[in-house]
Coordinates of C-alpha atoms and ligand atoms in Angstrom, one line a residue:
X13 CA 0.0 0.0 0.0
X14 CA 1.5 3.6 -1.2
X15 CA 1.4 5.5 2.2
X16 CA 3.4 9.1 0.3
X17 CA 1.9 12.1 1.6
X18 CA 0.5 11.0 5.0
X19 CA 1.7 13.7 7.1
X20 CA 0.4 14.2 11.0
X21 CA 1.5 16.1 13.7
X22 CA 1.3 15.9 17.3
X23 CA 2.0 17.7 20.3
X24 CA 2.7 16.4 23.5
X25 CA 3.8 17.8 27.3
X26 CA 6.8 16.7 29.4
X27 CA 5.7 15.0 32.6
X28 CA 7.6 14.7 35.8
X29 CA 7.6 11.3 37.9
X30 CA 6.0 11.9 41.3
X31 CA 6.7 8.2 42.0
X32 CA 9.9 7.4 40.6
X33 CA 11.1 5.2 37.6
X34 CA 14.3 3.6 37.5
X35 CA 15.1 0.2 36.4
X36 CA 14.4 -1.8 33.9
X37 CA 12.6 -5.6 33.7
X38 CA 13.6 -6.0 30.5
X39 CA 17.1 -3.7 28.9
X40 CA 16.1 -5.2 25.4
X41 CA 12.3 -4.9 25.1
X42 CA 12.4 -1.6 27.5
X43 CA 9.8 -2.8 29.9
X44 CA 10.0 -0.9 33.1
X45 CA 10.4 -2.6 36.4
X46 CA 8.8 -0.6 38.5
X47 CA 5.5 1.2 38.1
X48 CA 5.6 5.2 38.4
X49 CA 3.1 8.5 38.8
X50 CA 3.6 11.5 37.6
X51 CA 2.3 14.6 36.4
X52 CA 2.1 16.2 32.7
X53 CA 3.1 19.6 32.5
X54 CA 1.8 23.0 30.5
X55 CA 4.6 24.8 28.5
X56 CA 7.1 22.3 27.8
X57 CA 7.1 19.4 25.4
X58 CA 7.7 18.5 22.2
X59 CA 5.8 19.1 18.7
X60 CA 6.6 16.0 16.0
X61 CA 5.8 16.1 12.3
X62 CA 5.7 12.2 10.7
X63 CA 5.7 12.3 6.9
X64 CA 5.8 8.7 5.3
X65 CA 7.1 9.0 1.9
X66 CA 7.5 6.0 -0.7
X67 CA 10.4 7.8 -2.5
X68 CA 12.6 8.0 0.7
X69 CA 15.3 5.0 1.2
X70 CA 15.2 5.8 5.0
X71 CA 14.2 7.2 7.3
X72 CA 15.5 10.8 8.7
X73 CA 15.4 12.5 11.8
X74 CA 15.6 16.3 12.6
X75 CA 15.3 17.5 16.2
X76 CA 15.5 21.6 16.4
X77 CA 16.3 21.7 12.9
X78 CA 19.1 19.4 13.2
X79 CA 19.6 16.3 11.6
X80 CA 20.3 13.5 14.4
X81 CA 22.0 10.2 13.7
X82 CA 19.7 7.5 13.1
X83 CA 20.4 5.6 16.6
X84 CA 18.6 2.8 17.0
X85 CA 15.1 4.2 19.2
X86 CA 13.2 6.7 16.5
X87 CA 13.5 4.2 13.1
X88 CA 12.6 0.9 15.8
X89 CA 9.5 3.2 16.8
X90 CA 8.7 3.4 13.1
X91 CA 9.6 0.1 12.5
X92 CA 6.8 -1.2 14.7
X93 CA 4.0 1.3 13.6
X94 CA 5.0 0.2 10.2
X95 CA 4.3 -3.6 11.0
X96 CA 1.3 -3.1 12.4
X97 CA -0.2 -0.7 9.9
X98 CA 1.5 -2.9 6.9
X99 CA 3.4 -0.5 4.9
X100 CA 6.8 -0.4 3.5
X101 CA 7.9 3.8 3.2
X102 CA 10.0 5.3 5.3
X103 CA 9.7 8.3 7.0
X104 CA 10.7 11.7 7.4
X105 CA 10.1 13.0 11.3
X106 CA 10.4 16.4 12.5
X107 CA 10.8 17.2 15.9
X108 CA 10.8 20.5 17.9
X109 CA 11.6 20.4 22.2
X110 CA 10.5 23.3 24.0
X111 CA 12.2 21.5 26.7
X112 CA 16.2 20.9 26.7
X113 CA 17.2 18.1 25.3
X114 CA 18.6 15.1 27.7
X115 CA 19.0 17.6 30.5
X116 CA 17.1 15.5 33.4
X117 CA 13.6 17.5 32.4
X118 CA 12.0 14.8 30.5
X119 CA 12.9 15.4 27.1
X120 CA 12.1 12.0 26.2
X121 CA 8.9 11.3 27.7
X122 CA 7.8 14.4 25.5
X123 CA 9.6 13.2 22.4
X124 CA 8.7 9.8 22.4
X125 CA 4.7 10.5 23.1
X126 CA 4.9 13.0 20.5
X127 CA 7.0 10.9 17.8
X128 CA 4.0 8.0 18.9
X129 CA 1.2 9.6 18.3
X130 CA 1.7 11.7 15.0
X131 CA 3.3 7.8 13.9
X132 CA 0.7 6.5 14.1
X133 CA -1.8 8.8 12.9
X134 CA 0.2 9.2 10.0
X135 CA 0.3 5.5 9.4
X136 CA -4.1 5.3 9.5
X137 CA -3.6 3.5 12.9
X138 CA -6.0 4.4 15.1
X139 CA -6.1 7.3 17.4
X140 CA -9.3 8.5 18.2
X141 CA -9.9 7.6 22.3
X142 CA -7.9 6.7 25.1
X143 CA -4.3 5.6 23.7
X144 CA -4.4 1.9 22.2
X145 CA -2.6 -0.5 24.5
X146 CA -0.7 -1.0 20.9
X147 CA 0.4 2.9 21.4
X148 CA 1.0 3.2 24.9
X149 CA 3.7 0.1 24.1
X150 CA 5.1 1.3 21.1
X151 CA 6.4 4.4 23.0
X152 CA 6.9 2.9 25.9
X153 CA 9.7 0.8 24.1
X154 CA 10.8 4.2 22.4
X155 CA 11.0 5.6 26.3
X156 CA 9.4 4.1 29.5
X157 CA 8.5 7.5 30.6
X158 CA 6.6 7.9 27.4
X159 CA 3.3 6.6 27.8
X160 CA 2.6 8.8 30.9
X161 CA 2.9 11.6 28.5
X162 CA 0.2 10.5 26.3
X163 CA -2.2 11.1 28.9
X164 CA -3.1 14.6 31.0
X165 CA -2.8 15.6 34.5
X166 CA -1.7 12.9 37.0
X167 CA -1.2 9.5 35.5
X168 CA -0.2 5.6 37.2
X169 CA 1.9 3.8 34.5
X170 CA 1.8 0.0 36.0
X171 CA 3.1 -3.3 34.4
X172 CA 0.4 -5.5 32.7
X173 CA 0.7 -8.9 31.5
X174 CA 3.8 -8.2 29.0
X175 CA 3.8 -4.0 28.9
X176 CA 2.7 -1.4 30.5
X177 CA -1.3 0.5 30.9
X178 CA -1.4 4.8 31.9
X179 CA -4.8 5.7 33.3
X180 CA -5.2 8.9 34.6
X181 CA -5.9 9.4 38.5
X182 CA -7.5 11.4 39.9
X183 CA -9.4 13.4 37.0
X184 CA -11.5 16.2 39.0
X185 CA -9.4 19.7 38.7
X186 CA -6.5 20.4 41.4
X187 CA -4.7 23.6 41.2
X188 CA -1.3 22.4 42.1
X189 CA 2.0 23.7 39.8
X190 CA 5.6 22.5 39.2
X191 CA 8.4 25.4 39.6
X192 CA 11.2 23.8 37.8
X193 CA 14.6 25.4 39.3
X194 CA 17.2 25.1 37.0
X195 CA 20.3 24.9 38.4
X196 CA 23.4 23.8 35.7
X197 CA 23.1 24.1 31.8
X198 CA 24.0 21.2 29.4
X199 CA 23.1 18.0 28.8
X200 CA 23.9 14.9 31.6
X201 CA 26.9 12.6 31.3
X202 CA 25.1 9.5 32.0
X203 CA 21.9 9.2 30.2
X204 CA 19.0 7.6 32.3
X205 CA 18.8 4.3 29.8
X206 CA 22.6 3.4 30.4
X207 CA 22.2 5.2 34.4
X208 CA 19.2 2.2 35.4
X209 CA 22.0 -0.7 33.8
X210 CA 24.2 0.8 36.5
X211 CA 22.0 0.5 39.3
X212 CA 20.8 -2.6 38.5
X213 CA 24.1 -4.1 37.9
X214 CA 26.0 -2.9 40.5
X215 CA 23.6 -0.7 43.6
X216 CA 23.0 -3.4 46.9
X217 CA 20.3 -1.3 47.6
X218 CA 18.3 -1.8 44.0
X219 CA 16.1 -4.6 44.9
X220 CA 15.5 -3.0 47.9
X221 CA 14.3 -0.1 45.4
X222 CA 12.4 -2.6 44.0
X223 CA 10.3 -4.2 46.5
X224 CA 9.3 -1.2 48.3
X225 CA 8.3 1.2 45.8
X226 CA 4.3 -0.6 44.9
X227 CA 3.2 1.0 48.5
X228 CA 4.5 4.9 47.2
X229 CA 2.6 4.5 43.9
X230 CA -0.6 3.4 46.2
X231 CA 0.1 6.6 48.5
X232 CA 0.4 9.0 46.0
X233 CA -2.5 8.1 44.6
X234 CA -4.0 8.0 47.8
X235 CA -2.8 11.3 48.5
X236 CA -4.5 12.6 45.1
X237 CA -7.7 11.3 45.3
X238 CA -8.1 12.7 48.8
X239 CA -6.3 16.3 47.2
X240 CA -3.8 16.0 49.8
X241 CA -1.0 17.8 48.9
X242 CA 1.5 17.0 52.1
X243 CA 0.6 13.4 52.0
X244 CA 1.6 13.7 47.9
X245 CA 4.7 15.7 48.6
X246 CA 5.9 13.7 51.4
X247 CA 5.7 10.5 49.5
X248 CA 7.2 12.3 46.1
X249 CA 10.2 13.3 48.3
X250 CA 10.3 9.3 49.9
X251 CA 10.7 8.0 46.3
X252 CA 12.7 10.3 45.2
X253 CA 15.1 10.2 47.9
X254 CA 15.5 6.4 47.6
X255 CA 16.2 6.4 43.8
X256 CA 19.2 9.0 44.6
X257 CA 20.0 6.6 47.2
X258 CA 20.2 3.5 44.7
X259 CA 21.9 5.6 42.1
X260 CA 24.5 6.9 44.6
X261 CA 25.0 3.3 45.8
X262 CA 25.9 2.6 42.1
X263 CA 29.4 1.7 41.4
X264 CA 31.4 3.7 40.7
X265 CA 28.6 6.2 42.5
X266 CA 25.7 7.6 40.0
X267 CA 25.4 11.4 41.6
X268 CA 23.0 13.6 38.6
X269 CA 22.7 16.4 41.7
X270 CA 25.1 19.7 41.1
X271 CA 25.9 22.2 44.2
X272 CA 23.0 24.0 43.2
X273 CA 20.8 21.0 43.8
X274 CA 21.2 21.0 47.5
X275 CA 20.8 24.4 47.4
X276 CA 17.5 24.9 46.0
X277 CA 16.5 22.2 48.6
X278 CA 17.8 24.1 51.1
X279 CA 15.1 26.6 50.0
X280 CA 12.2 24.1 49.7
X281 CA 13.0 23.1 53.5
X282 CA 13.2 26.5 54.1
X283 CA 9.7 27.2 52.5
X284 CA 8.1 24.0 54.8
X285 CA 9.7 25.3 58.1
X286 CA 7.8 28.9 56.8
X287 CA 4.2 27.0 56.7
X288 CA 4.4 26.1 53.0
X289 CA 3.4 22.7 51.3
X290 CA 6.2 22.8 49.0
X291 CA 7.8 20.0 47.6
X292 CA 11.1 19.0 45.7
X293 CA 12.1 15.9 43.3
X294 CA 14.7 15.5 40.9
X295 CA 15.4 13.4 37.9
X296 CA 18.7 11.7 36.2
X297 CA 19.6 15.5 36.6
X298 CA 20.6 18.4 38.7
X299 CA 17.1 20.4 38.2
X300 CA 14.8 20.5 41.2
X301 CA 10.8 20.5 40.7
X302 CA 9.0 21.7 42.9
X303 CA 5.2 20.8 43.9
X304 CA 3.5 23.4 44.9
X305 CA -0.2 24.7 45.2
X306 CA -0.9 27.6 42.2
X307 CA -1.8 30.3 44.6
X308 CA 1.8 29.8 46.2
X309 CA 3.8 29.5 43.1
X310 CA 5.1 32.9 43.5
X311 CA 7.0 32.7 47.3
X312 CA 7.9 29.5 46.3
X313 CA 9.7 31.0 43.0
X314 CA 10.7 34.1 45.1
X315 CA 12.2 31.1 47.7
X316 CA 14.2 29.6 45.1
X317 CA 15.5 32.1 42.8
X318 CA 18.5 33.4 44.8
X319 CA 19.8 29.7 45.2
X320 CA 19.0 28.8 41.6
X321 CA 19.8 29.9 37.4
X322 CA 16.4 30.4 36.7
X323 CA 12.5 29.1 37.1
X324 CA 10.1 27.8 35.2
X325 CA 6.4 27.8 36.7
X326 CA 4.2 24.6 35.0
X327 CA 0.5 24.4 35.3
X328 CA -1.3 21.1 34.9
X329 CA -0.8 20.3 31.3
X330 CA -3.4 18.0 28.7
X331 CA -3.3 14.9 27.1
X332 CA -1.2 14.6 23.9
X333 CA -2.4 15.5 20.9
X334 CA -2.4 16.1 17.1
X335 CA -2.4 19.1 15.8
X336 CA -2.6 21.0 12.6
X337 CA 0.2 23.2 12.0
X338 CA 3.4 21.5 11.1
X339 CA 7.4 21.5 11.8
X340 CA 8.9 22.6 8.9
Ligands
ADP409 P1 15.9 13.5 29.4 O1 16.2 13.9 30.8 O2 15.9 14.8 28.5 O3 14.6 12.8 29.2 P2 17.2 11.1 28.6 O4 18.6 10.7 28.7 O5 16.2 10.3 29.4 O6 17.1 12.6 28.9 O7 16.7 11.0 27.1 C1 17.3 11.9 26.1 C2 17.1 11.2 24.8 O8 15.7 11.2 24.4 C3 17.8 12.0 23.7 O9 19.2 11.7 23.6 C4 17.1 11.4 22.5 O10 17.6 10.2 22.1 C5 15.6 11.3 23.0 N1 14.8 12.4 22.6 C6 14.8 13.6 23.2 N2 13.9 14.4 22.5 C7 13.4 13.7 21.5 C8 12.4 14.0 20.5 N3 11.9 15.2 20.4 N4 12.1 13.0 19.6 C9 12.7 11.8 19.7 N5 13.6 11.4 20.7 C10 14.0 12.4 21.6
DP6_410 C1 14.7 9.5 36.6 O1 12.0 7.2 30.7 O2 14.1 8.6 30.3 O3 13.3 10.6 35.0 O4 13.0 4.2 29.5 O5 15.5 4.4 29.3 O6 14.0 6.1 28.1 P1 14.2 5.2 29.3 O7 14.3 6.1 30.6 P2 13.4 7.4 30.9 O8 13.7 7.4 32.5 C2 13.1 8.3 33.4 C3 13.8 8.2 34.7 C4 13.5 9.3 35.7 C5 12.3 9.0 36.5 C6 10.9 9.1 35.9 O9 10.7 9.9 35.0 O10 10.1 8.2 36.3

């Protein structure tokens, strides 16, 4: 079947992991082993153009108007959609981050939900609905923090019987924020794919990861349903803390944290001891994140900007989505 000229694009929002991933069940088929919670974010993302074209010979990739090296994730993405939807052209993709790139803010949970969805809508697969259990796979294998990012607001990623299902939690409106202090530029030396090998390999304390972290993701969404935002921050901090922990425990030690880390938690303990239900976590990456509720968002950013580079206030952001315009 000729499939030149099916162009789509979608749009999708970073999220960040309230209840942490890290670690895989499976390095070659990406299958997280731990379950994970987070919450999609307004403002930064990624927007994807898919153009299947018969007279390409492969497929290319442009991210911020740069061609990328064909590593193995983007073309194995398209590989799949093209199985399932039985065509043979390859594809042109064009990808824009609002967000930097492999900088421990989630680039790839963006990218990948993006690169998904405008796949396979350009491929006739279907979109329309809830994401297929056929997407919410295919990017998962692109990124395991991908699928949350198909979905809006807070989402519960959870192993099923050979992948992975995202529902959201906890649907009725919350008016809760991320402030994302920014504290070193650059990308990170250890990505997070080759970081969980690490830990897995070499941390005593990853199994100990393992088995404890079902009863956070059962807190947390606990802690949402009941719109309690200490209980949600407490247990975001728990999980967080106990990732850095395994990483740290690596060997040699995994440490993503910069000076400016501990000081812009220095200013979130600060805030607490001050009466506010403010929050911090961090990724495979320096940058704190703060949870906050809206109508605090700006003592909390006064609170951090002295110890950090630069904020970035995130409301609750939507579900992923195609769009009209295109990358060009
Ligand atoms: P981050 O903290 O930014 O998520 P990771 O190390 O987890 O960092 O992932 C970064 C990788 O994700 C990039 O090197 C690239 O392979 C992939 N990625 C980032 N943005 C996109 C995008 N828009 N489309 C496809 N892949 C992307
Ligand atoms: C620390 O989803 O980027 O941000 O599946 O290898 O692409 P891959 O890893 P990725 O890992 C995210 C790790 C984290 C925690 C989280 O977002 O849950």
């Amino acid at each position: 079947m000729s499939h030149s000229g099916a162009i789509r694009t979608a749009r999708a929002g970073v999220n960040i992991a309230l209840v942490k991933y890290w670690g895989k069940a499976s390095a070659l088929d990406n299958l997280p082993a731990v379950g994970s919670l987070s919450l999609t974010l307004d403002g930064l993302g990624t927007t994807t153009t898919v153009e299947f074209d018969d007279a390409l010979s492969t497929d290319a990739f442009t991210l911020d108007g740069v061609a990328q090296p064909l590593d193995t994730r983007v073309p194995a993405l398209l590989d799949e959609v093209r199985v399932l939807a039985g065509i043979r052209a390859r594809a042109a993709v064009r990808s824009i981050n609002s967000v930097p790139t492999a900088a421990g803010l989630a680039s790839s949970a963006s990218g990948f939900a993006a690169l998904g969805l405008a796949a396979f809508a350009a491929a006739g697969l279907e979109v329309s609905g809830p994401p297929s259990a056929a997407l919410v796979d295919c990017v998962r294998r692109g990124s395991g923090s991908a699928p949350r990012s198909l979905l809006g607001g807070f989402v519960r990623l959870d192993r099923d019987s050979g992948g992975v299902r995202a529902v959201s939690t906890g649907s009725a409106p919350w008016s809760v924020c991320i402030i994302v202090a920014r504290v070193a530029f650059g990308p990170k030396d250890v990505s997070s794919r080759d970081g969980m090998a690490h830990s897995r390999d070499t941390s005593p304390f990853y199994a100990a990861w393992v088995d404890t972290h079902a009863a956070d993701l059962d807190a947390a969404e606990a802690a949402i349903a009941a719109r309690d935002l200490s209980a949600l921050g407490e247990v975001m901090e728990f999980s967080t803390m106990k990732m850095h922990a395994c990483m740290l425990a690596s060997r040699p030690a995994l440490r993503y944290w910069a000076p400016g880390t501990l000081a812009a938690l220095d200013a979130v303990h600060a805030l607490r001891r001050a009466g506010v239900s403010a929050w911090a976590t961090m990724d495979a990456g320096p940058h704190v994140k703060v949870l906050c509720a809206t109508e605090d968002a700006a003592r909390v950013r006064a609170a951090l900007e002295p110890a950090c580079l630069g904020t970035l206030t995130c409301g609750v952001g939507a579900a992923a989505q195609l769009i009209e315009e295109r990358v060009p």
